Amino acid sequence: MAKVTKKMNVWQLTMLTAANMLGAGIIMLPTKLAQVGTISVLSWLVTAVGSLLLAHVFAQCGMFTRHSGGMGGYAAYRFGLPGYFMTNFAYSVSLIIANVAIAVSAVGYGATLFGWQPHPGQIAAATMLLLWVAGVLNFGGSRWTGSISSVTVWGSLFPVLFLTVAGWFWFDSTLYIESWNPSETPFFSAVSESVTLTLWAFLGFESAAVNMDAIENPQRDVPRATFFGTLAVAVVYIASTNVMAGIVPNLDLLHSNAPFGLTFAVLFGGTVGKIVMAMMVVSCMGALLCWQFTLAQVFKSSAQSGVFPKIFGRLSKQGVPVNGTLILLVLQSLLALMTMDEYLFAQFERLVNLAVVTNVVPYLYCCLAAPTLLRAAGLPIKQIRWMRGISALALAYSMYAIYAAGLGAIRGAVIVLFIGYLLYRGTVARRPERVQYSLPAWK
């Protein structure tokens, strides 16, 4: 079996994690947040705290785990093989959904950039094209993916950082206050309405843990890339989206498919706005590249451990699961066709809500398993108790995020989990001798 000889260093891992969060998570958010109003800043604060709690859980798990497999490996400490399978299955499905949502957001920016008004079939075709391009580019290997993401992330990072630092010179507090709660939604409902979208922006902080098998020193690098990357992104997200609400009228943001491009057009004219749109499309493609890599890695590690079909674990000379990636691209293409909508943002929002709920399920497993993992590592009881408290808070936030996603997304996630359970009972549970993953001996 081919092996990956060149792995990511801590800088490339951090950039990959940042690209997964910054590259696509934020670029469509101001449009949705404009529906809620600037009261959504409270949602940002809630989500930032919740994401940092989750990041701390993953950082500790990454530091002290003695087993590979990313989040599934963490869950196995408490839930054994069923937890390993269900964590990786739910996360895999969430990435398939999320990749389509990212591609849709890139199409939205591209359509605005070129003055194109596509019908649903054209949106689906363009979405599939972007998915396939990003998937095929990953055939060069993990080092290639890390190098590309280190460049493309600046497509969104530069405009976002500029607004974070310099946007306040154009900030109009009166405009911001007027946009506080335009629909006069009750306080709790207004905060909850945008929690799912803000969590979507943070999805990716677990990328370091998921890709631990492609990292030079996972015990050292996973915690660093996870926690500090999340902290920096939280500051940037909150500052940039709120300064925009004091520059561009709420109604204009509400009807824009490229809110960052619109903001720069207001500040510096249409030409600069189009340049920013192009940069955002490039960044979105870089994020999609990283997510396709992460998706293939989850399927590969699960296949090599015997819980997913073997075809997903077969590697090329560059250590890339090419056959598995092609199958995943077909699945993503089918999803793009199934979710076609006349309104691009409606398709994006529907995908995001479902992706968030299915993504939170692995978080629940890991939060519950983290104290057990630390006990297995032989840590002092005081540190284990601290982890129990942090895990409980992170668990509470995760449950709140599921509630905020709405019944439609919850029903979809329940169906996904039920399918996963049937697959586990019909395959892995019947032939446990095929499983090659070494489960933690201490539970």
PDB file of C-alpha atoms in Angstrom, residues 14-230:
ATOM      1  CA  THR A  14      -3.131  26.021  10.701  1.00  0.00           C
ATOM      2  CA  MET A  15      -3.660  27.517   7.242  1.00  0.00           C
ATOM      3  CA  LEU A  16      -5.765  24.537   6.183  1.00  0.00           C
ATOM      4  CA  THR A  17      -7.928  24.967   9.289  1.00  0.00           C
ATOM      5  CA  ALA A  18      -8.194  28.717   8.672  1.00  0.00           C
ATOM      6  CA  ALA A  19      -9.023  28.148   5.002  1.00  0.00           C
ATOM      7  CA  ASN A  20     -11.835  25.775   5.961  1.00  0.00           C
ATOM      8  CA  MET A  21     -13.342  28.430   8.220  1.00  0.00           C
ATOM      9  CA  LEU A  22     -12.486  31.704   6.476  1.00  0.00           C
ATOM     10  CA  GLY A  23     -12.525  30.520   2.890  1.00  0.00           C
ATOM     11  CA  ALA A  24     -16.250  29.914   2.610  1.00  0.00           C
ATOM     12  CA  GLY A  25     -17.947  30.053   5.985  1.00  0.00           C
ATOM     13  CA  ILE A  26     -18.334  33.806   6.068  1.00  0.00           C
ATOM     14  CA  ILE A  27     -18.731  35.038   2.514  1.00  0.00           C
ATOM     15  CA  MET A  28     -22.532  34.625   2.280  1.00  0.00           C
ATOM     16  CA  LEU A  29     -23.331  35.199   5.953  1.00  0.00           C
ATOM     17  CA  PRO A  30     -23.921  38.990   5.939  1.00  0.00           C
ATOM     18  CA  THR A  31     -26.893  38.464   3.621  1.00  0.00           C
ATOM     19  CA  LYS A  32     -28.566  36.053   6.011  1.00  0.00           C
ATOM     20  CA  LEU A  33     -27.636  38.051   9.096  1.00  0.00           C
ATOM     21  CA  ALA A  34     -29.266  41.112   7.529  1.00  0.00           C
ATOM     22  CA  GLN A  35     -32.610  39.294   7.834  1.00  0.00           C
ATOM     23  CA  VAL A  36     -32.128  39.177  11.593  1.00  0.00           C
ATOM     24  CA  GLY A  37     -30.436  42.547  12.002  1.00  0.00           C
ATOM     25  CA  THR A  38     -27.397  43.655  13.945  1.00  0.00           C
ATOM     26  CA  ILE A  39     -28.816  41.913  17.001  1.00  0.00           C
ATOM     27  CA  SER A  40     -27.063  38.898  15.429  1.00  0.00           C
ATOM     28  CA  VAL A  41     -23.879  40.154  17.109  1.00  0.00           C
ATOM     29  CA  LEU A  42     -25.201  38.366  20.187  1.00  0.00           C
ATOM     30  CA  SER A  43     -25.402  35.156  18.157  1.00  0.00           C
ATOM     31  CA  TRP A  44     -21.771  35.680  17.157  1.00  0.00           C
ATOM     32  CA  LEU A  45     -20.749  36.014  20.789  1.00  0.00           C
ATOM     33  CA  VAL A  46     -22.652  32.891  21.815  1.00  0.00           C
ATOM     34  CA  THR A  47     -21.196  30.908  18.928  1.00  0.00           C
ATOM     35  CA  ALA A  48     -17.671  32.222  19.493  1.00  0.00           C
ATOM     36  CA  VAL A  49     -17.744  31.063  23.113  1.00  0.00           C
ATOM     37  CA  GLY A  50     -19.286  27.723  22.141  1.00  0.00           C
ATOM     38  CA  SER A  51     -16.737  27.171  19.380  1.00  0.00           C
ATOM     39  CA  LEU A  52     -13.831  27.978  21.700  1.00  0.00           C
ATOM     40  CA  LEU A  53     -15.180  25.470  24.215  1.00  0.00           C
ATOM     41  CA  LEU A  54     -15.411  22.839  21.503  1.00  0.00           C
ATOM     42  CA  ALA A  55     -11.965  23.796  20.217  1.00  0.00           C
ATOM     43  CA  HIS A  56     -10.540  23.268  23.702  1.00  0.00           C
ATOM     44  CA  VAL A  57     -12.130  19.817  23.861  1.00  0.00           C
ATOM     45  CA  PHE A  58     -10.612  18.856  20.511  1.00  0.00           C
ATOM     46  CA  ALA A  59      -7.249  20.349  21.428  1.00  0.00           C
ATOM     47  CA  GLN A  60      -7.068  18.265  24.609  1.00  0.00           C
ATOM     48  CA  CYS A  61      -8.205  15.129  22.799  1.00  0.00           C
ATOM     49  CA  GLY A  62      -5.629  15.688  20.065  1.00  0.00           C
ATOM     50  CA  MET A  63      -2.885  16.190  22.623  1.00  0.00           C
ATOM     51  CA  PHE A  64      -3.525  13.078  24.703  1.00  0.00           C
ATOM     52  CA  THR A  65      -5.083  10.516  22.363  1.00  0.00           C
ATOM     53  CA  ARG A  66      -3.070   7.378  21.714  1.00  0.00           C
ATOM     54  CA  HIS A  67      -5.103   6.326  18.701  1.00  0.00           C
ATOM     55  CA  SER A  68      -5.561   7.590  15.154  1.00  0.00           C
ATOM     56  CA  GLY A  69      -8.892   8.186  13.456  1.00  0.00           C
ATOM     57  CA  GLY A  70      -9.609  11.798  14.386  1.00  0.00           C
ATOM     58  CA  MET A  71     -12.999  12.434  16.002  1.00  0.00           C
ATOM     59  CA  GLY A  72     -14.049   8.822  15.538  1.00  0.00           C
ATOM     60  CA  GLY A  73     -10.933   7.786  17.447  1.00  0.00           C
ATOM     61  CA  TYR A  74     -11.848  10.146  20.285  1.00  0.00           C
ATOM     62  CA  ALA A  75     -15.428   8.816  20.475  1.00  0.00           C
ATOM     63  CA  ALA A  76     -14.162   5.229  20.582  1.00  0.00           C
ATOM     64  CA  TYR A  77     -12.686   5.776  24.030  1.00  0.00           C
ATOM     65  CA  ARG A  78     -16.186   5.791  25.508  1.00  0.00           C
ATOM     66  CA  PHE A  79     -18.491   4.357  22.857  1.00  0.00           C
ATOM     67  CA  GLY A  80     -16.280   1.726  21.248  1.00  0.00           C
ATOM     68  CA  LEU A  81     -16.846   0.621  17.676  1.00  0.00           C
ATOM     69  CA  PRO A  82     -20.438   1.949  17.358  1.00  0.00           C
ATOM     70  CA  GLY A  83     -19.247   5.408  18.421  1.00  0.00           C
ATOM     71  CA  TYR A  84     -16.303   5.253  16.043  1.00  0.00           C
ATOM     72  CA  PHE A  85     -18.568   4.342  13.134  1.00  0.00           C
ATOM     73  CA  MET A  86     -21.420   6.772  13.854  1.00  0.00           C
ATOM     74  CA  THR A  87     -19.067   9.696  14.494  1.00  0.00           C
ATOM     75  CA  ASN A  88     -17.239   9.200  11.214  1.00  0.00           C
ATOM     76  CA  PHE A  89     -20.466   8.488   9.315  1.00  0.00           C
ATOM     77  CA  ALA A  90     -22.257  11.621  10.556  1.00  0.00           C
ATOM     78  CA  TYR A  91     -19.210  13.768   9.942  1.00  0.00           C
ATOM     79  CA  SER A  92     -18.748  12.336   6.457  1.00  0.00           C
ATOM     80  CA  VAL A  93     -22.346  13.082   5.501  1.00  0.00           C
ATOM     81  CA  SER A  94     -22.081  16.607   6.914  1.00  0.00           C
ATOM     82  CA  LEU A  95     -18.998  17.259   4.771  1.00  0.00           C
ATOM     83  CA  ILE A  96     -20.739  16.022   1.641  1.00  0.00           C
ATOM     84  CA  ILE A  97     -23.571  18.484   2.330  1.00  0.00           C
ATOM     85  CA  ALA A  98     -21.207  21.301   3.325  1.00  0.00           C
ATOM     86  CA  ASN A  99     -19.118  20.958   0.170  1.00  0.00           C
ATOM     87  CA  VAL A 100     -22.201  21.489  -1.971  1.00  0.00           C
ATOM     88  CA  ALA A 101     -23.128  24.559   0.104  1.00  0.00           C
ATOM     89  CA  ILE A 102     -19.621  25.991  -0.344  1.00  0.00           C
ATOM     90  CA  ALA A 103     -19.769  25.446  -4.090  1.00  0.00           C
ATOM     91  CA  VAL A 104     -23.199  27.127  -4.217  1.00  0.00           C
ATOM     92  CA  SER A 105     -21.823  30.191  -2.413  1.00  0.00           C
ATOM     93  CA  ALA A 106     -18.940  30.371  -4.908  1.00  0.00           C
ATOM     94  CA  VAL A 107     -21.436  30.233  -7.769  1.00  0.00           C
ATOM     95  CA  GLY A 108     -23.360  33.105  -6.167  1.00  0.00           C
ATOM     96  CA  TYR A 109     -20.285  35.318  -6.052  1.00  0.00           C
ATOM     97  CA  GLY A 110     -19.251  34.316  -9.560  1.00  0.00           C
ATOM     98  CA  ALA A 111     -22.721  35.047 -10.941  1.00  0.00           C
ATOM     99  CA  THR A 112     -22.710  38.521  -9.376  1.00  0.00           C
ATOM    100  CA  LEU A 113     -19.180  39.151 -10.625  1.00  0.00           C
ATOM    101  CA  PHE A 114     -20.066  38.421 -14.239  1.00  0.00           C
ATOM    102  CA  GLY A 115     -23.614  39.776 -14.150  1.00  0.00           C
ATOM    103  CA  TRP A 116     -24.995  36.299 -14.770  1.00  0.00           C
ATOM    104  CA  GLN A 117     -28.536  35.351 -13.753  1.00  0.00           C
ATOM    105  CA  PRO A 118     -28.534  31.550 -13.888  1.00  0.00           C
ATOM    106  CA  HIS A 119     -31.615  29.364 -13.674  1.00  0.00           C
ATOM    107  CA  PRO A 120     -31.623  26.403 -11.246  1.00  0.00           C
ATOM    108  CA  GLY A 121     -30.230  23.946 -13.795  1.00  0.00           C
ATOM    109  CA  GLN A 122     -27.296  26.232 -14.578  1.00  0.00           C
ATOM    110  CA  ILE A 123     -26.612  26.746 -10.860  1.00  0.00           C
ATOM    111  CA  ALA A 124     -26.508  22.970 -10.382  1.00  0.00           C
ATOM    112  CA  ALA A 125     -24.187  22.516 -13.378  1.00  0.00           C
ATOM    113  CA  ALA A 126     -21.794  25.241 -12.188  1.00  0.00           C
ATOM    114  CA  THR A 127     -21.862  23.823  -8.652  1.00  0.00           C
ATOM    115  CA  MET A 128     -20.955  20.354  -9.899  1.00  0.00           C
ATOM    116  CA  LEU A 129     -18.142  21.763 -12.035  1.00  0.00           C
ATOM    117  CA  LEU A 130     -16.558  23.474  -9.021  1.00  0.00           C
ATOM    118  CA  LEU A 131     -16.919  20.324  -6.910  1.00  0.00           C
ATOM    119  CA  TRP A 132     -15.135  18.210  -9.533  1.00  0.00           C
ATOM    120  CA  VAL A 133     -12.335  20.713 -10.093  1.00  0.00           C
ATOM    121  CA  ALA A 134     -11.624  20.882  -6.341  1.00  0.00           C
ATOM    122  CA  GLY A 135     -11.762  17.106  -6.008  1.00  0.00           C
ATOM    123  CA  VAL A 136      -9.394  16.418  -8.889  1.00  0.00           C
ATOM    124  CA  LEU A 137      -6.882  19.020  -7.678  1.00  0.00           C
ATOM    125  CA  ASN A 138      -6.473  16.957  -4.510  1.00  0.00           C
ATOM    126  CA  PHE A 139      -4.946  14.125  -6.521  1.00  0.00           C
ATOM    127  CA  GLY A 140      -1.570  15.821  -6.034  1.00  0.00           C
ATOM    128  CA  GLY A 141      -1.423  14.830  -2.346  1.00  0.00           C
ATOM    129  CA  SER A 142      -1.662  16.478   1.081  1.00  0.00           C
ATOM    130  CA  ARG A 143       1.413  18.682   0.693  1.00  0.00           C
ATOM    131  CA  TRP A 144      -0.022  20.037  -2.563  1.00  0.00           C
ATOM    132  CA  THR A 145      -3.360  20.780  -0.894  1.00  0.00           C
ATOM    133  CA  GLY A 146      -1.681  22.541   2.021  1.00  0.00           C
ATOM    134  CA  SER A 147       0.419  24.682  -0.301  1.00  0.00           C
ATOM    135  CA  ILE A 148      -2.566  25.793  -2.396  1.00  0.00           C
ATOM    136  CA  SER A 149      -4.693  26.627   0.658  1.00  0.00           C
ATOM    137  CA  SER A 150      -1.855  28.727   2.088  1.00  0.00           C
ATOM    138  CA  VAL A 151      -2.254  30.999  -0.956  1.00  0.00           C
ATOM    139  CA  THR A 152      -5.993  30.925  -1.680  1.00  0.00           C
ATOM    140  CA  VAL A 153      -7.016  31.699   1.897  1.00  0.00           C
ATOM    141  CA  TRP A 154      -5.796  35.263   1.372  1.00  0.00           C
ATOM    142  CA  GLY A 155      -8.570  35.787  -1.168  1.00  0.00           C
ATOM    143  CA  SER A 156     -11.021  36.124   1.714  1.00  0.00           C
ATOM    144  CA  LEU A 157      -8.554  36.869   4.486  1.00  0.00           C
ATOM    145  CA  PHE A 158      -7.363  40.163   3.024  1.00  0.00           C
ATOM    146  CA  PRO A 159     -10.825  41.742   2.482  1.00  0.00           C
ATOM    147  CA  VAL A 160     -12.070  40.462   5.847  1.00  0.00           C
ATOM    148  CA  LEU A 161      -8.982  41.705   7.710  1.00  0.00           C
ATOM    149  CA  PHE A 162      -9.188  45.048   5.943  1.00  0.00           C
ATOM    150  CA  LEU A 163     -12.763  45.567   7.120  1.00  0.00           C
ATOM    151  CA  THR A 164     -11.845  44.330  10.608  1.00  0.00           C
ATOM    152  CA  VAL A 165      -9.078  46.917  10.991  1.00  0.00           C
ATOM    153  CA  ALA A 166      -9.878  49.806   8.659  1.00  0.00           C
ATOM    154  CA  GLY A 167     -13.612  49.486   8.084  1.00  0.00           C
ATOM    155  CA  TRP A 168     -14.348  51.448  11.230  1.00  0.00           C
ATOM    156  CA  PHE A 169     -13.306  54.674   9.472  1.00  0.00           C
ATOM    157  CA  TRP A 170     -16.504  54.404   7.415  1.00  0.00           C
ATOM    158  CA  PHE A 171     -18.642  52.967  10.198  1.00  0.00           C
ATOM    159  CA  ASP A 172     -21.961  54.768  10.788  1.00  0.00           C
ATOM    160  CA  SER A 173     -23.309  53.997  14.258  1.00  0.00           C
ATOM    161  CA  THR A 174     -26.735  55.402  13.335  1.00  0.00           C
ATOM    162  CA  LEU A 175     -27.035  52.970  10.425  1.00  0.00           C
ATOM    163  CA  TYR A 176     -25.946  50.124  12.694  1.00  0.00           C
ATOM    164  CA  ILE A 177     -28.503  50.961  15.388  1.00  0.00           C
ATOM    165  CA  GLU A 178     -31.307  51.326  12.852  1.00  0.00           C
ATOM    166  CA  SER A 179     -30.597  47.794  11.684  1.00  0.00           C
ATOM    167  CA  TRP A 180     -30.677  46.275  15.191  1.00  0.00           C
ATOM    168  CA  ASN A 181     -33.898  44.269  14.835  1.00  0.00           C
ATOM    169  CA  PRO A 182     -35.703  45.377  11.655  1.00  0.00           C
ATOM    170  CA  SER A 183     -38.401  42.694  11.806  1.00  0.00           C
ATOM    171  CA  GLU A 184     -38.959  43.199  15.570  1.00  0.00           C
ATOM    172  CA  THR A 185     -38.434  39.519  16.272  1.00  0.00           C
ATOM    173  CA  PRO A 186     -38.626  38.477  19.960  1.00  0.00           C
ATOM    174  CA  PHE A 187     -35.198  38.577  21.612  1.00  0.00           C
ATOM    175  CA  PHE A 188     -34.602  34.833  22.108  1.00  0.00           C
ATOM    176  CA  SER A 189     -35.916  33.970  18.640  1.00  0.00           C
ATOM    177  CA  ALA A 190     -33.723  36.633  17.017  1.00  0.00           C
ATOM    178  CA  VAL A 191     -30.591  35.295  18.701  1.00  0.00           C
ATOM    179  CA  SER A 192     -31.479  31.670  17.932  1.00  0.00           C
ATOM    180  CA  GLU A 193     -32.353  32.404  14.302  1.00  0.00           C
ATOM    181  CA  SER A 194     -28.758  33.152  13.343  1.00  0.00           C
ATOM    182  CA  VAL A 195     -26.916  30.774  15.687  1.00  0.00           C
ATOM    183  CA  THR A 196     -26.891  28.011  13.069  1.00  0.00           C
ATOM    184  CA  LEU A 197     -25.460  30.333  10.424  1.00  0.00           C
ATOM    185  CA  THR A 198     -22.769  31.648  12.732  1.00  0.00           C
ATOM    186  CA  LEU A 199     -21.798  28.110  13.758  1.00  0.00           C
ATOM    187  CA  TRP A 200     -21.562  27.279  10.049  1.00  0.00           C
ATOM    188  CA  ALA A 201     -18.883  29.938   9.790  1.00  0.00           C
ATOM    189  CA  PHE A 202     -16.835  28.197  12.491  1.00  0.00           C
ATOM    190  CA  LEU A 203     -17.181  24.691  11.098  1.00  0.00           C
ATOM    191  CA  GLY A 204     -13.658  23.644  10.272  1.00  0.00           C
ATOM    192  CA  PHE A 205     -11.953  24.087  13.627  1.00  0.00           C
ATOM    193  CA  GLU A 206     -12.074  20.292  13.889  1.00  0.00           C
ATOM    194  CA  SER A 207     -10.097  19.967  10.633  1.00  0.00           C
ATOM    195  CA  ALA A 208      -6.794  19.637  12.468  1.00  0.00           C
ATOM    196  CA  ALA A 209      -8.121  16.675  14.463  1.00  0.00           C
ATOM    197  CA  VAL A 210      -9.679  15.021  11.429  1.00  0.00           C
ATOM    198  CA  ASN A 211      -6.446  15.299   9.425  1.00  0.00           C
ATOM    199  CA  MET A 212      -4.146  14.145  12.233  1.00  0.00           C
ATOM    200  CA  ASP A 213      -2.943  11.186  10.135  1.00  0.00           C
ATOM    201  CA  ALA A 214      -1.516  13.639   7.565  1.00  0.00           C
ATOM    202  CA  ILE A 215       0.401  15.745  10.128  1.00  0.00           C
ATOM    203  CA  GLU A 216       4.060  15.494  11.107  1.00  0.00           C
ATOM    204  CA  ASN A 217       3.540  15.858  14.881  1.00  0.00           C
ATOM    205  CA  PRO A 218      -0.196  15.566  15.732  1.00  0.00           C
ATOM    206  CA  GLN A 219       0.178  15.606  19.527  1.00  0.00           C
ATOM    207  CA  ARG A 220       1.915  18.958  19.352  1.00  0.00           C
ATOM    208  CA  ASP A 221       0.366  20.555  16.269  1.00  0.00           C
ATOM    209  CA  VAL A 222      -3.336  19.636  16.553  1.00  0.00           C
ATOM    210  CA  PRO A 223      -3.942  21.593  19.792  1.00  0.00           C
ATOM    211  CA  ARG A 224      -2.079  24.658  18.501  1.00  0.00           C
ATOM    212  CA  ALA A 225      -3.832  24.790  15.138  1.00  0.00           C
ATOM    213  CA  THR A 226      -7.238  24.099  16.680  1.00  0.00           C
ATOM    214  CA  PHE A 227      -7.409  26.527  19.576  1.00  0.00           C
ATOM    215  CA  PHE A 228      -5.436  29.541  18.410  1.00  0.00           C
ATOM    216  CA  GLY A 229      -6.849  29.335  14.903  1.00  0.00           C
ATOM    217  CA  THR A 230     -10.391  29.372  16.288  1.00  0.00           C
TER     218      THR A 230
END
